């Protein structure tokens, strides 16, 4: 939805300003860092034509910082995919 992207872009502009003042290393610790957020972050980065324009660089910046934080946490790769049901077993 275009309206949702406008909201996201506005939030990311504010986030980028806070990062500029306080420093990204301190601010990115405040981002949510659970495994279930990884799929959302990747889908936002992957599925948005709006991110291709230079005017939305704050959104790309914020999402990449969030992805950086999410990649630092240890997790089972099977827990990331929402299409895998809980009944599916991984092979050893």
mmCIF file of N, CA, C and O in Angstrom:
data_model
loop_
_atom_site.group_PDB
_atom_site.id
_atom_site.type_symbol
_atom_site.label_atom_id
_atom_site.label_comp_id
_atom_site.label_asym_id
_atom_site.label_seq_id
_atom_site.Cartn_x
_atom_site.Cartn_y
_atom_site.Cartn_z
ATOM 1 N N UNK A 1 0.838 -1.174 0.000
ATOM 2 C CA UNK A 1 0.000 0.000 0.000
ATOM 3 C C UNK A 1 0.889 1.246 0.000
ATOM 4 O O UNK A 1 1.830 1.351 0.769
ATOM 5 N N UNK A 2 0.556 2.186 -0.840
ATOM 6 C CA UNK A 2 1.356 3.403 -0.986
ATOM 7 C C UNK A 2 1.301 4.273 0.270
ATOM 8 O O UNK A 2 2.293 4.892 0.645
ATOM 9 N N UNK A 3 0.138 4.305 0.901
ATOM 10 C CA UNK A 3 -0.009 5.106 2.120
ATOM 11 C C UNK A 3 0.884 4.566 3.238
ATOM 12 O O UNK A 3 1.498 5.340 3.980
ATOM 13 N N UNK A 4 0.993 3.255 3.343
ATOM 14 C CA UNK A 4 1.861 2.640 4.348
ATOM 15 C C UNK A 4 3.326 2.957 4.073
ATOM 16 O O UNK A 4 4.098 3.181 5.001
ATOM 17 N N UNK A 5 3.698 2.971 2.803
ATOM 18 C CA UNK A 5 5.081 3.291 2.471
ATOM 19 C C UNK A 5 5.409 4.744 2.804
ATOM 20 O O UNK A 5 6.519 5.047 3.255
ATOM 21 N N UNK A 6 4.462 5.638 2.608
ATOM 22 C CA UNK A 6 4.682 7.050 2.956
ATOM 23 C C UNK A 6 4.913 7.185 4.459
ATOM 24 O O UNK A 6 5.798 7.923 4.899
ATOM 25 N N UNK A 7 4.137 6.454 5.256
ATOM 26 C CA UNK A 7 4.335 6.458 6.709
ATOM 27 C C UNK A 7 5.711 5.906 7.064
ATOM 28 O O UNK A 7 6.427 6.486 7.884
ATOM 29 N N UNK A 8 6.057 4.774 6.455
ATOM 30 C CA UNK A 8 7.356 4.153 6.717
ATOM 31 C C UNK A 8 8.485 5.096 6.345
ATOM 32 O O UNK A 8 9.453 5.254 7.097
ATOM 33 N N UNK A 9 8.381 5.752 5.211
ATOM 34 C CA UNK A 9 9.418 6.671 4.767
ATOM 35 C C UNK A 9 9.552 7.848 5.730
ATOM 36 O O UNK A 9 10.673 8.276 6.030
ATOM 37 N N UNK A 10 8.448 8.366 6.229
ATOM 38 C CA UNK A 10 8.496 9.477 7.190
ATOM 39 C C UNK A 10 9.167 9.055 8.488
ATOM 40 O O UNK A 10 9.989 9.792 9.042
ATOM 41 N N UNK A 11 8.839 7.867 8.965
ATOM 42 C CA UNK A 11 9.463 7.354 10.185
ATOM 43 C C UNK A 11 10.959 7.158 9.972
ATOM 44 O O UNK A 11 11.770 7.496 10.837
ATOM 45 N N UNK A 12 11.332 6.650 8.813
ATOM 46 C CA UNK A 12 12.745 6.408 8.522
ATOM 47 C C UNK A 12 13.529 7.710 8.402
ATOM 48 O O UNK A 12 14.708 7.757 8.765
ATOM 49 N N UNK A 13 12.897 8.766 7.908
ATOM 50 C CA UNK A 13 13.578 10.073 7.848
ATOM 51 C C UNK A 13 13.886 10.575 9.253
ATOM 52 O O UNK A 13 14.981 11.085 9.517
ATOM 53 N N UNK A 14 12.924 10.421 10.164
ATOM 54 C CA UNK A 14 13.146 10.834 11.550
ATOM 55 C C UNK A 14 14.227 9.970 12.196
ATOM 56 O O UNK A 14 15.106 10.461 12.900
ATOM 57 N N UNK A 15 14.168 8.667 11.937
ATOM 58 C CA UNK A 15 15.170 7.741 12.473
ATOM 59 C C UNK A 15 16.566 8.113 11.988
ATOM 60 O O UNK A 15 17.531 8.101 12.761
ATOM 61 N N UNK A 16 16.678 8.471 10.728
ATOM 62 C CA UNK A 16 17.979 8.847 10.170
ATOM 63 C C UNK A 16 18.505 10.113 10.829
ATOM 64 O O UNK A 16 19.703 10.239 11.096
ATOM 65 N N UNK A 17 17.633 11.065 11.111
ATOM 66 C CA UNK A 17 18.061 12.284 11.802
ATOM 67 C C UNK A 17 18.572 11.969 13.210
ATOM 68 O O UNK A 17 19.577 12.528 13.652
ATOM 69 N N UNK A 18 17.888 11.075 13.887
ATOM 70 C CA UNK A 18 18.339 10.675 15.222
ATOM 71 C C UNK A 18 19.696 9.975 15.119
ATOM 72 O O UNK A 18 20.581 10.200 15.955
ATOM 73 N N UNK A 19 19.865 9.153 14.110
ATOM 74 C CA UNK A 19 21.156 8.475 13.902
ATOM 75 C C UNK A 19 22.263 9.483 13.637
ATOM 76 O O UNK A 19 23.399 9.309 14.090
ATOM 77 N N UNK A 20 21.940 10.531 12.904
ATOM 78 C CA UNK A 20 22.947 11.550 12.594
ATOM 79 C C UNK A 20 23.385 12.288 13.860
ATOM 80 O O UNK A 20 24.557 12.604 14.028
ATOM 81 N N UNK A 21 22.432 12.536 14.761
ATOM 82 C CA UNK A 21 22.746 13.265 15.983
ATOM 83 C C UNK A 21 23.415 12.358 17.014
ATOM 84 O O UNK A 21 24.439 12.704 17.590
ATOM 85 N N UNK A 22 22.851 11.187 17.237
ATOM 86 C CA UNK A 22 23.306 10.307 18.319
ATOM 87 C C UNK A 22 24.331 9.273 17.877
ATOM 88 O O UNK A 22 25.104 8.783 18.675
ATOM 89 N N UNK A 23 24.311 8.914 16.619
ATOM 90 C CA UNK A 23 25.209 7.879 16.118
ATOM 91 C C UNK A 23 24.442 6.588 15.885
ATOM 92 O O UNK A 23 23.653 6.170 16.719
ATOM 93 N N UNK A 24 24.693 5.968 14.724
ATOM 94 C CA UNK A 24 23.892 4.805 14.346
ATOM 95 C C UNK A 24 24.131 3.600 15.246
ATOM 96 O O UNK A 24 23.232 2.813 15.476
ATOM 97 N N UNK A 25 25.346 3.448 15.777
ATOM 98 C CA UNK A 25 25.627 2.278 16.610
ATOM 99 C C UNK A 25 24.788 2.284 17.882
ATOM 100 O O UNK A 25 24.334 1.234 18.338
ATOM 101 N N UNK A 26 24.590 3.444 18.448
ATOM 102 C CA UNK A 26 23.773 3.535 19.659
ATOM 103 C C UNK A 26 22.287 3.361 19.333
ATOM 104 O O UNK A 26 21.575 2.654 20.046
ATOM 105 N N UNK A 27 21.841 3.971 18.266
ATOM 106 C CA UNK A 27 20.417 3.965 17.923
ATOM 107 C C UNK A 27 19.963 2.607 17.420
ATOM 108 O O UNK A 27 18.862 2.155 17.735
ATOM 109 N N UNK A 28 20.796 1.907 16.679
ATOM 110 C CA UNK A 28 20.351 0.628 16.112
ATOM 111 C C UNK A 28 20.139 -0.427 17.181
ATOM 112 O O UNK A 28 19.425 -1.401 16.965
ATOM 113 N N UNK A 29 20.694 -0.240 18.371
ATOM 114 C CA UNK A 29 20.440 -1.157 19.482
ATOM 115 C C UNK A 29 18.983 -1.086 19.938
ATOM 116 O O UNK A 29 18.490 -2.006 20.581
ATOM 117 N N UNK A 30 18.324 0.014 19.615
ATOM 118 C CA UNK A 30 16.931 0.194 20.026
ATOM 119 C C UNK A 30 15.942 -0.462 19.058
ATOM 120 O O UNK A 30 14.755 -0.540 19.346
ATOM 121 N N UNK A 31 16.421 -0.906 17.909
ATOM 122 C CA UNK A 31 15.547 -1.556 16.940
ATOM 123 C C UNK A 31 15.149 -2.941 17.445
ATOM 124 O O UNK A 31 15.914 -3.587 18.162
ATOM 125 N N UNK A 32 13.960 -3.408 17.071
ATOM 126 C CA UNK A 32 13.575 -4.765 17.470
ATOM 127 C C UNK A 32 14.521 -5.786 16.855
ATOM 128 O O UNK A 32 14.907 -5.659 15.696
ATOM 129 N N UNK A 33 14.909 -6.759 17.625
ATOM 130 C CA UNK A 33 15.884 -7.732 17.140
ATOM 131 C C UNK A 33 15.474 -9.155 17.500
ATOM 132 O O UNK A 33 16.175 -9.867 18.200
ATOM 133 N N UNK A 34 14.337 -9.545 17.000
ATOM 134 C CA UNK A 34 13.856 -10.916 17.131
ATOM 135 C C UNK A 34 13.916 -11.578 15.754
ATOM 136 O O UNK A 34 13.823 -10.913 14.727
ATOM 137 N N UNK A 35 14.037 -12.892 15.728
ATOM 138 C CA UNK A 35 14.179 -13.625 14.471
ATOM 139 C C UNK A 35 12.979 -13.406 13.556
ATOM 140 O O UNK A 35 13.127 -13.268 12.341
ATOM 141 N N UNK A 36 11.790 -13.320 14.116
ATOM 142 C CA UNK A 36 10.606 -13.152 13.279
ATOM 143 C C UNK A 36 10.584 -11.816 12.520
ATOM 144 O O UNK A 36 9.863 -11.671 11.546
ATOM 145 N N UNK A 37 11.401 -10.869 12.930
ATOM 146 C CA UNK A 37 11.472 -9.589 12.220
ATOM 147 C C UNK A 37 12.352 -9.660 10.969
ATOM 148 O O UNK A 37 12.280 -8.787 10.107
ATOM 149 N N UNK A 38 13.179 -10.674 10.877
ATOM 150 C CA UNK A 38 14.089 -10.797 9.742
ATOM 151 C C UNK A 38 13.337 -10.935 8.421
ATOM 152 O O UNK A 38 13.660 -10.270 7.438
ATOM 153 N N UNK A 39 12.316 -11.757 8.401
ATOM 154 C CA UNK A 39 11.547 -11.944 7.176
ATOM 155 C C UNK A 39 10.840 -10.645 6.759
ATOM 156 O O UNK A 39 10.803 -10.303 5.582
ATOM 157 N N UNK A 40 10.309 -9.923 7.728
ATOM 158 C CA UNK A 40 9.662 -8.640 7.432
ATOM 159 C C UNK A 40 10.652 -7.641 6.846
ATOM 160 O O UNK A 40 10.380 -6.986 5.835
ATOM 161 N N UNK A 41 11.814 -7.540 7.460
ATOM 162 C CA UNK A 41 12.834 -6.608 6.976
ATOM 163 C C UNK A 41 13.269 -6.951 5.559
ATOM 164 O O UNK A 41 13.373 -6.066 4.699
ATOM 165 N N UNK A 42 13.502 -8.227 5.305
ATOM 166 C CA UNK A 42 13.909 -8.645 3.963
ATOM 167 C C UNK A 42 12.810 -8.394 2.931
ATOM 168 O O UNK A 42 13.086 -7.970 1.814
ATOM 169 N N UNK A 43 11.577 -8.635 3.302
ATOM 170 C CA UNK A 43 10.484 -8.404 2.352
ATOM 171 C C UNK A 43 10.304 -6.914 2.069
ATOM 172 O O UNK A 43 10.008 -6.540 0.936
ATOM 173 N N UNK A 44 10.497 -6.076 3.069
ATOM 174 C CA UNK A 44 10.415 -4.632 2.827
ATOM 175 C C UNK A 44 11.521 -4.156 1.894
ATOM 176 O O UNK A 44 11.298 -3.307 1.029
ATOM 177 N N UNK A 45 12.694 -4.700 2.066
ATOM 178 C CA UNK A 45 13.811 -4.334 1.183
ATOM 179 C C UNK A 45 13.638 -4.878 -0.227
ATOM 180 O O UNK A 45 14.004 -4.231 -1.204
ATOM 181 N N UNK A 46 13.070 -6.037 -0.335
ATOM 182 C CA UNK A 46 13.003 -6.733 -1.610
ATOM 183 C C UNK A 46 11.819 -6.321 -2.485
ATOM 184 O O UNK A 46 11.936 -6.283 -3.702
ATOM 185 N N UNK A 47 10.704 -6.004 -1.907
ATOM 186 C CA UNK A 47 9.460 -5.846 -2.661
ATOM 187 C C UNK A 47 9.032 -4.408 -2.917
ATOM 188 O O UNK A 47 7.895 -4.183 -3.298
ATOM 189 N N UNK A 48 9.885 -3.469 -2.729
ATOM 190 C CA UNK A 48 9.476 -2.079 -2.874
ATOM 191 C C UNK A 48 10.134 -1.415 -4.064
ATOM 192 O O UNK A 48 11.338 -1.208 -4.088
ATOM 193 N N UNK A 49 9.325 -1.070 -5.054
ATOM 194 C CA UNK A 49 9.846 -0.315 -6.202
ATOM 195 C C UNK A 49 10.238 1.088 -5.780
ATOM 196 O O UNK A 49 11.121 1.700 -6.367
ATOM 197 N N UNK A 50 9.578 1.598 -4.732
ATOM 198 C CA UNK A 50 9.848 2.957 -4.260
ATOM 199 C C UNK A 50 11.275 3.113 -3.735
ATOM 200 O O UNK A 50 11.826 4.203 -3.736
ATOM 201 N N UNK A 51 11.885 2.021 -3.302
ATOM 202 C CA UNK A 51 13.239 2.094 -2.754
ATOM 203 C C UNK A 51 14.293 2.312 -3.821
ATOM 204 O O UNK A 51 15.444 2.593 -3.512
ATOM 205 N N UNK A 52 13.922 2.182 -5.081
ATOM 206 C CA UNK A 52 14.884 2.362 -6.164
ATOM 207 C C UNK A 52 15.214 3.828 -6.412
ATOM 208 O O UNK A 52 16.220 4.134 -7.040
ATOM 209 N N UNK A 53 14.383 4.732 -5.939
ATOM 210 C CA UNK A 53 14.634 6.153 -6.162
ATOM 211 C C UNK A 53 15.596 6.687 -5.102
ATOM 212 O O UNK A 53 15.637 6.209 -3.975
ATOM 213 N N UNK A 54 16.342 7.685 -5.482
ATOM 214 C CA UNK A 54 17.316 8.287 -4.568
ATOM 215 C C UNK A 54 16.631 9.044 -3.432
ATOM 216 O O UNK A 54 17.188 9.176 -2.347
ATOM 217 N N UNK A 55 15.415 9.521 -3.652
ATOM 218 C CA UNK A 55 14.733 10.317 -2.642
ATOM 219 C C UNK A 55 14.333 9.501 -1.413
ATOM 220 O O UNK A 55 14.019 10.071 -0.373
ATOM 221 N N UNK A 56 14.349 8.182 -1.496
ATOM 222 C CA UNK A 56 13.977 7.331 -0.369
ATOM 223 C C UNK A 56 15.186 6.658 0.273
ATOM 224 O O UNK A 56 15.086 5.583 0.828
ATOM 225 N N UNK A 57 16.316 7.324 0.255
ATOM 226 C CA UNK A 57 17.535 6.719 0.771
ATOM 227 C C UNK A 57 17.466 6.504 2.278
ATOM 228 O O UNK A 57 18.077 5.574 2.809
ATOM 229 N N UNK A 58 16.703 7.330 2.993
ATOM 230 C CA UNK A 58 16.578 7.164 4.440
ATOM 231 C C UNK A 58 15.916 5.835 4.785
ATOM 232 O O UNK A 58 16.262 5.183 5.770
ATOM 233 N N UNK A 59 14.951 5.434 3.965
ATOM 234 C CA UNK A 59 14.259 4.167 4.196
ATOM 235 C C UNK A 59 15.221 3.001 3.963
ATOM 236 O O UNK A 59 15.269 2.066 4.766
ATOM 237 N N UNK A 60 15.980 3.062 2.886
ATOM 238 C CA UNK A 60 16.972 2.011 2.632
ATOM 239 C C UNK A 60 17.999 1.957 3.758
ATOM 240 O O UNK A 60 18.370 0.884 4.223
ATOM 241 N N UNK A 61 18.455 3.113 4.192
ATOM 242 C CA UNK A 61 19.442 3.213 5.264
ATOM 243 C C UNK A 61 18.918 2.555 6.538
ATOM 244 O O UNK A 61 19.605 1.745 7.162
ATOM 245 N N UNK A 62 17.699 2.877 6.923
ATOM 246 C CA UNK A 62 17.109 2.342 8.139
ATOM 247 C C UNK A 62 16.905 0.840 8.043
ATOM 248 O O UNK A 62 17.230 0.090 8.972
ATOM 249 N N UNK A 63 16.378 0.382 6.910
ATOM 250 C CA UNK A 63 16.141 -1.048 6.751
ATOM 251 C C UNK A 63 17.448 -1.838 6.728
ATOM 252 O O UNK A 63 17.524 -2.943 7.278
ATOM 253 N N UNK A 64 18.482 -1.272 6.133
ATOM 254 C CA UNK A 64 19.780 -1.959 6.117
ATOM 255 C C UNK A 64 20.425 -1.986 7.510
ATOM 256 O O UNK A 64 21.063 -2.973 7.877
ATOM 257 N N UNK A 65 20.243 -0.924 8.283
ATOM 258 C CA UNK A 65 20.727 -0.946 9.667
ATOM 259 C C UNK A 65 19.993 -2.004 10.480
ATOM 260 O O UNK A 65 20.601 -2.728 11.279
ATOM 261 N N UNK A 66 18.689 -2.083 10.266
ATOM 262 C CA UNK A 66 17.881 -3.076 10.968
ATOM 263 C C UNK A 66 18.316 -4.487 10.563
ATOM 264 O O UNK A 66 18.474 -5.372 11.396
ATOM 265 N N UNK A 67 18.551 -4.685 9.268
ATOM 266 C CA UNK A 67 19.010 -5.984 8.778
ATOM 267 C C UNK A 67 20.373 -6.329 9.375
ATOM 268 O O UNK A 67 20.630 -7.472 9.751
ATOM 269 N N UNK A 68 21.234 -5.343 9.490
ATOM 270 C CA UNK A 68 22.543 -5.567 10.096
ATOM 271 C C UNK A 68 22.390 -6.060 11.531
ATOM 272 O O UNK A 68 23.060 -7.007 11.954
ATOM 273 N N UNK A 69 21.496 -5.433 12.273
ATOM 274 C CA UNK A 69 21.262 -5.838 13.662
ATOM 275 C C UNK A 69 20.677 -7.242 13.731
ATOM 276 O O UNK A 69 21.066 -8.048 14.573
ATOM 277 N N UNK A 70 19.748 -7.547 12.838
ATOM 278 C CA UNK A 70 19.104 -8.857 12.840
ATOM 279 C C UNK A 70 20.076 -9.975 12.460
ATOM 280 O O UNK A 70 19.946 -11.103 12.933
ATOM 281 N N UNK A 71 21.032 -9.665 11.607
ATOM 282 C CA UNK A 71 21.999 -10.693 11.179
ATOM 283 C C UNK A 71 23.004 -11.037 12.268
ATOM 284 O O UNK A 71 23.670 -12.065 12.186
ATOM 285 N N UNK A 72 23.114 -10.217 13.275
ATOM 286 C CA UNK A 72 24.065 -10.480 14.354
ATOM 287 C C UNK A 72 23.540 -11.475 15.381
ATOM 288 O O UNK A 72 24.320 -12.008 16.167
ATOM 289 N N UNK A 73 22.225 -11.719 15.389
ATOM 290 C CA UNK A 73 21.676 -12.630 16.384
ATOM 291 C C UNK A 73 21.738 -14.065 15.878
ATOM 292 O O UNK A 73 21.491 -14.330 14.708
ATOM 293 N N UNK A 74 22.098 -15.000 16.746
ATOM 294 C CA UNK A 74 22.118 -16.408 16.322
ATOM 295 C C UNK A 74 20.696 -16.970 16.278
ATOM 296 O O UNK A 74 19.875 -16.670 17.139
ATOM 297 N N UNK A 75 20.392 -17.741 15.247
ATOM 298 C CA UNK A 75 19.063 -18.329 15.126
ATOM 299 C C UNK A 75 19.123 -19.538 14.212
ATOM 300 O O UNK A 75 20.041 -19.691 13.410
ATOM 301 N N UNK A 76 18.110 -20.380 14.350
ATOM 302 C CA UNK A 76 17.947 -21.535 13.471
ATOM 303 C C UNK A 76 17.306 -21.036 12.185
ATOM 304 O O UNK A 76 16.271 -20.364 12.215
ATOM 305 N N UNK A 77 17.877 -21.334 11.050
ATOM 306 C CA UNK A 77 17.399 -20.818 9.768
ATOM 307 C C UNK A 77 15.960 -21.250 9.491
ATOM 308 O O UNK A 77 15.196 -20.533 8.853
ATOM 309 N N UNK A 78 15.556 -22.395 9.994
ATOM 310 C CA UNK A 78 14.181 -22.869 9.787
ATOM 311 C C UNK A 78 13.164 -22.009 10.523
ATOM 312 O O UNK A 78 12.008 -21.937 10.125
ATOM 313 N N UNK A 79 13.571 -21.348 11.559
ATOM 314 C CA UNK A 79 12.638 -20.508 12.312
ATOM 315 C C UNK A 79 12.318 -19.210 11.586
ATOM 316 O O UNK A 79 11.384 -18.514 11.944
ATOM 317 N N UNK A 80 13.069 -18.898 10.553
ATOM 318 C CA UNK A 80 12.876 -17.646 9.841
ATOM 319 C C UNK A 80 11.748 -17.703 8.830
ATOM 320 O O UNK A 80 11.047 -16.723 8.609
ATOM 321 N N UNK A 81 11.519 -18.821 8.192
ATOM 322 C CA UNK A 81 10.569 -18.930 7.095
ATOM 323 C C UNK A 81 9.152 -19.163 7.613
ATOM 324 O O UNK A 81 8.882 -20.181 8.223
ATOM 325 N N UNK A 82 8.268 -18.223 7.367
ATOM 326 C CA UNK A 82 6.894 -18.353 7.846
ATOM 327 C C UNK A 82 6.093 -19.378 7.046
ATOM 328 O O UNK A 82 5.027 -19.783 7.466
ATOM 329 N N UNK A 83 6.608 -19.813 5.897
ATOM 330 C CA UNK A 83 5.888 -20.793 5.098
ATOM 331 C C UNK A 83 6.087 -22.211 5.623
ATOM 332 O O UNK A 83 5.338 -23.103 5.278
ATOM 333 N N UNK A 84 7.085 -22.403 6.470
ATOM 334 C CA UNK A 84 7.326 -23.716 7.063
ATOM 335 C C UNK A 84 6.362 -23.891 8.230
ATOM 336 O O UNK A 84 6.300 -23.054 9.123
ATOM 337 N N UNK A 85 5.635 -24.966 8.230
ATOM 338 C CA UNK A 85 4.697 -25.214 9.324
ATOM 339 C C UNK A 85 5.431 -25.832 10.504
ATOM 340 O O UNK A 85 6.543 -26.332 10.380
ATOM 341 N N UNK A 86 4.799 -25.813 11.639
ATOM 342 C CA UNK A 86 5.430 -26.358 12.827
ATOM 343 C C UNK A 86 5.544 -27.866 12.784
ATOM 344 O O UNK A 86 6.294 -28.466 13.525
ATOM 345 N N UNK A 87 4.791 -28.533 11.882
ATOM 346 C CA UNK A 87 4.847 -29.977 11.779
ATOM 347 C C UNK A 87 6.007 -30.464 10.918
ATOM 348 O O UNK A 87 6.329 -31.640 10.936
ATOM 349 N N UNK A 88 6.610 -29.575 10.164
ATOM 350 C CA UNK A 88 7.720 -29.958 9.298
ATOM 351 C C UNK A 88 8.953 -30.197 10.152
ATOM 352 O O UNK A 88 9.313 -29.395 10.984
ATOM 353 N N UNK A 89 9.602 -31.320 9.897
ATOM 354 C CA UNK A 89 10.833 -31.648 10.637
ATOM 355 C C UNK A 89 12.020 -31.462 9.703
ATOM 356 O O UNK A 89 11.950 -31.769 8.536
ATOM 357 N N UNK A 90 13.114 -30.999 10.267
ATOM 358 C CA UNK A 90 14.322 -30.838 9.463
ATOM 359 C C UNK A 90 15.067 -32.156 9.441
ATOM 360 O O UNK A 90 15.055 -32.937 10.402
ATOM 361 N N UNK A 91 15.719 -32.421 8.350
ATOM 362 C CA UNK A 91 16.501 -33.666 8.251
ATOM 363 C C UNK A 91 17.877 -33.452 8.852
ATOM 364 O O UNK A 91 18.443 -32.373 8.780
ATOM 365 N N UNK A 92 18.395 -34.468 9.468
ATOM 366 C CA UNK A 92 19.717 -34.372 10.121
ATOM 367 C C UNK A 92 20.806 -34.709 9.150
ATOM 368 O O UNK A 92 20.752 -35.502 8.310
#
